[in-house]
């Protein structure tokens, strides 16, 4: 439904009917919750997402995988068949809190053992909130290899979480970045001394499609074909005068993006499954792991097309703009005809304050304010630094670079395998009064640990993320942090050094937005609060694939004693090799 | 020891002393058996074996991996640490019969579950025969990705298997073929409809070194560097007047090879760990999985260098000759100086009879004849055909394309998981009187099965492999077949249709050579005999990596009831997910 195929008006009219039909169906479906079953086969296939052939991890032959459509309260059952030849797999349901099903979070090493080739593993969980979510591989760098897709949960009409806005139609937009190099090569390069960085993405993708310049240098002969339908520019069709909800998600491995619909201002109404106080933007900054809904009125000249554009921000771009086409039904132009104007190039890539201000503007919708607890029981200050271990470049929090244990915490803790991970908790704070966030670390060396933070069940926890200068001079990058198993209130952002004596006084306790992924801006800090009320073990990490791979994450445990008996299917590795089904 | 580094005479002299020292050491070591322990870390690294950077599976950072040196009767202990990020691993000890240790054969799906990332698995086995062997990945196409190396077992001096020939020094030569495409891509291409064949190898390697032409089309910018020491031409140094044993092994994924030492005839004295009746060749045909020892007299002009050359035969070559340099100590030339002559180009690639005759010439050494049983208790005729299943190209034996079960046979059979594989045995024969081996299959469709052949313990089994025309007209290729857990007598070869009423009368029952890998020539047949006297489950398959991947193999079981309790470490997958340690 999201894209109509390029072509003449005939398919578009066909799409219009399909669209009306599906709209009606969605309404009908929304009347009751149900169980939605999916059968997935994970395999490697040669795909040409940006016209260049590349080995990709696919679901039922597709990347992105099939969109999971559901209604709030539905139970989702996904039977995953691993047909990778020698490689295991695990799939995370990003933004789904997994209340009562902590073993279904899909984080290898944290909540489950990996799924072996030939094995079948069934994920069962409830989608208890409406909104736009994602799923993706959470093992090695499999997400970047193509193992990702969307979850769209419709609100129960008239329910508690009914939408405080109206629209006539909707489109889904999944943004990504893409390299021609394999993720194995990327991972091996990151682990090398000296590091061998893969470089900026070759392409940006919109709904799994991009357009690499086949005549560019370095393209292997015969591997690029601009004529493939697989990489045809996506077309989003709209009816003149109607209002559309665009659900936008970013699954990028690296890039912070800016998204724009040429000539059509967007009203931001939802973020990470929570309604926000509407605000209008010309373009939207979106970080990996985030989702937004915007409303857009199709009120422009229908006789020409318009660009949808995605551009890199925050890092100096070396990747061309990704484009799609917005086309009006009934307009006097072909839906796949390039608009007469150049594609939007987005804001200045290094205009941090532009992005910072949008972060700050994102607060809860008046009808959806859920006030946070007034105070926290515990505050964890996390200094994000780039470091080294034996010459390997790493990322660390409070000078500890995270490593995954080989026995998942959830399994190890429930079965008493205390030797499976470091029992010493990582540090709660850092020398925040003396650390100079504007210079590179004086002693970059750090240590690795798979220790975790154990939280008192039901307690209120504040986490303040502090960004700092990297190993190179004058360099600090946006880090999008994602929490599993919870939404958190975003209490505040700042640029500069966080002062625990001063800044908590500036927190927004009135209408903070609830999110599961939040930006930590260059040289900035971000404060968030959550209730440790979901029994299980939950990752909290930078959503940049390479950053987590290099240690930029931590893990929380809470209420492990309340987790019921674990399904045997999540076991069978590490210390529990003998504890499977 | 095998290669001296290129450079001036100083390092060569140094090498000479090292060589003398090691020769003495070997003699000293040979006096008693011992346990030799190895600690291996398996990881992906970017290597430039043929000057082009490629992601490779390495052992302790090397590919080929470290050579295992041992003396007949030694116990080898290899602790394998899997540091591949998302990928499992298994290592086969090619040519080692694993008497009493069938669980250490390293064949994923047959004798063990794969080793998970982060896991440690210890292989323990005895090398009970002297000779040249190999080890390599036996899971997916990991062997082709670089996971391979040599095992050299010295004879016990004065023992039963003492060498019936003399030499002054020795060199090891590991031959391989190499692609710049990843093995994942190769595997995905083989499984595609239509098949996407990777094409002929980019390079041939000698001891893990080749030289791709960096200025060739299609080389990614910056990925090729002809100046890297890693891809410097290997140099084999010899002392004038001395006789050298060259131990030569082929671990190719695809190619049949011809090996030559320019101007130096070779006397073949050993094959697959068995001494053969010496015969002199200008060059040696060697198929994937085979090993040979040849003696070579350093009796040529020491003031110039000579080529060692490896060329593709049997398939139309599209890969340049691999070269190394033979250099005389004390000669008036630099050891790394290119010889003044062009490298040998080998025999005509399609001269099947040339290779056939060499196969026939390889018979047991007079001092090492072990006569086969006069008759067989059971004869299995195997027709090798190329076939299709749902449009996928496969290989089949008697119209059954082999697939691996997800529970290893050894584990399934010992633990009574009869549902883990097809209980119906594959066919014992084919319509040998009516099948036209010279035309492509009239009905190419076939079926897949993971059924196996169960042999009566202690029985004598004949297997006749019959080659045939492939899916394309006028095409039949050499298939090197490798048997695990046994050596077999090679009773005979023929070109054309095997006739069970006629050809067994022509078998060589006097002095057949014992081997573990044998060539099946184009449109030919090969007859072999073995005793089913090694309790366990054993693969018998084409050693071309892609052919086995596409189903060209079978499995034998014998004496499973005599296999003692299995180590828990080989379990933990499929039906026995709960049965590990």
Tab-separated table of C-alpha atoms in Angstrom, chain A residues 44-46 53 55 85-88 114 116-119 139-142 181-182 184-185 187-189 192 196 217-218 220-221 406 549 568-581, chain B residues 44-46 53 55 85-88 114 116-119 139-142 181-182 184-185 187-189 192 196 217-218 220-221 406 549 568-581:
chain	number	residue	atom	x	y	z
A	44	UNK	CA	20.915	-14.929	2.187
A	45	UNK	CA	19.930	-13.642	-1.218
A	46	UNK	CA	21.624	-11.466	-3.770
A	53	UNK	CA	24.035	-6.477	-6.313
A	55	UNK	CA	24.434	-10.364	-0.524
A	85	UNK	CA	23.921	-21.834	6.127
A	86	UNK	CA	26.453	-21.462	8.921
A	87	UNK	CA	25.141	-18.460	10.780
A	88	UNK	CA	22.843	-18.076	13.761
A	114	UNK	CA	21.058	-17.535	19.025
A	116	UNK	CA	20.997	-22.145	14.899
A	117	UNK	CA	20.840	-22.893	11.170
A	118	UNK	CA	18.012	-25.355	10.610
A	119	UNK	CA	16.322	-24.411	13.870
A	139	UNK	CA	23.151	-10.344	16.667
A	140	UNK	CA	26.471	-9.212	15.283
A	141	UNK	CA	25.687	-6.740	12.507
A	142	UNK	CA	22.825	-8.677	10.938
A	181	UNK	CA	30.781	-3.974	1.559
A	182	UNK	CA	29.570	-6.970	3.503
A	184	UNK	CA	31.374	-9.303	7.900
A	185	UNK	CA	33.976	-7.135	6.263
A	187	UNK	CA	32.938	-6.055	11.483
A	188	UNK	CA	36.399	-7.453	10.725
A	189	UNK	CA	37.558	-3.948	9.835
A	192	UNK	CA	41.387	-4.622	13.216
A	196	UNK	CA	39.697	-0.259	8.899
A	217	UNK	CA	34.411	4.321	-10.053
A	218	UNK	CA	34.869	1.094	-8.149
A	220	UNK	CA	32.386	-4.130	-10.203
A	221	UNK	CA	31.515	-4.871	-13.809
A	406	UNK	CA	28.147	-16.124	25.816
A	549	UNK	CA	29.567	-3.614	18.277
A	568	UNK	CA	13.625	-23.919	26.954
A	569	UNK	CA	13.929	-22.661	23.400
A	570	UNK	CA	15.939	-19.607	24.440
A	571	UNK	CA	18.647	-21.802	25.979
A	572	UNK	CA	21.251	-24.155	24.590
A	573	UNK	CA	24.386	-21.999	24.462
A	574	UNK	CA	27.260	-21.076	26.756
A	575	UNK	CA	26.845	-22.402	30.284
A	576	UNK	CA	23.372	-23.662	29.458
A	577	UNK	CA	24.317	-25.685	26.430
A	578	UNK	CA	22.561	-28.606	28.087
A	579	UNK	CA	19.414	-26.741	29.101
A	580	UNK	CA	17.519	-26.490	25.825
A	581	UNK	CA	14.444	-28.408	24.756
B	44	UNK	CA	37.593	-13.291	10.292
B	45	UNK	CA	40.467	-11.152	9.115
B	46	UNK	CA	41.084	-9.117	6.012
B	53	UNK	CA	42.149	-7.806	0.165
B	55	UNK	CA	37.693	-11.303	4.239
B	85	UNK	CA	30.855	-13.191	15.461
B	86	UNK	CA	27.624	-14.844	14.359
B	87	UNK	CA	28.867	-17.973	12.693
B	88	UNK	CA	29.430	-21.499	13.920
B	114	UNK	CA	28.566	-26.885	15.120
B	116	UNK	CA	28.925	-21.714	18.496
B	117	UNK	CA	30.562	-18.277	18.631
B	118	UNK	CA	32.204	-17.941	22.019
B	119	UNK	CA	32.362	-21.687	22.522
B	139	UNK	CA	30.548	-26.632	7.552
B	140	UNK	CA	28.928	-24.644	4.759
B	141	UNK	CA	31.775	-23.408	2.558
B	142	UNK	CA	34.146	-22.399	5.348
B	181	UNK	CA	33.850	-13.105	-3.973
B	182	UNK	CA	32.850	-14.151	-0.503
B	184	UNK	CA	28.463	-16.491	1.364
B	185	UNK	CA	27.920	-14.928	-2.023
B	187	UNK	CA	26.667	-20.194	-1.632
B	188	UNK	CA	23.738	-17.813	-2.211
B	189	UNK	CA	24.471	-17.872	-5.924
B	192	UNK	CA	19.565	-19.190	-6.634
B	196	UNK	CA	24.525	-17.604	-10.281
B	217	UNK	CA	39.419	-4.667	-14.682
B	218	UNK	CA	37.006	-5.005	-11.811
B	220	UNK	CA	38.118	-2.290	-6.415
B	221	UNK	CA	40.270	0.787	-5.946
B	406	UNK	CA	20.130	-30.746	11.605
B	549	UNK	CA	27.011	-28.139	-1.069
B	568	UNK	CA	28.493	-34.129	25.459
B	569	UNK	CA	30.393	-31.389	23.638
B	570	UNK	CA	29.364	-32.661	20.198
B	571	UNK	CA	25.670	-32.252	21.068
B	572	UNK	CA	23.388	-29.304	21.640
B	573	UNK	CA	21.702	-28.836	18.264
B	574	UNK	CA	18.641	-30.117	16.471
B	575	UNK	CA	16.822	-32.840	18.370
B	576	UNK	CA	19.560	-32.923	20.978
B	577	UNK	CA	19.529	-29.257	21.806
B	578	UNK	CA	19.071	-30.337	25.417
B	579	UNK	CA	21.773	-32.966	25.454
B	580	UNK	CA	24.960	-30.897	25.609
B	581	UNK	CA	27.210	-30.356	28.592
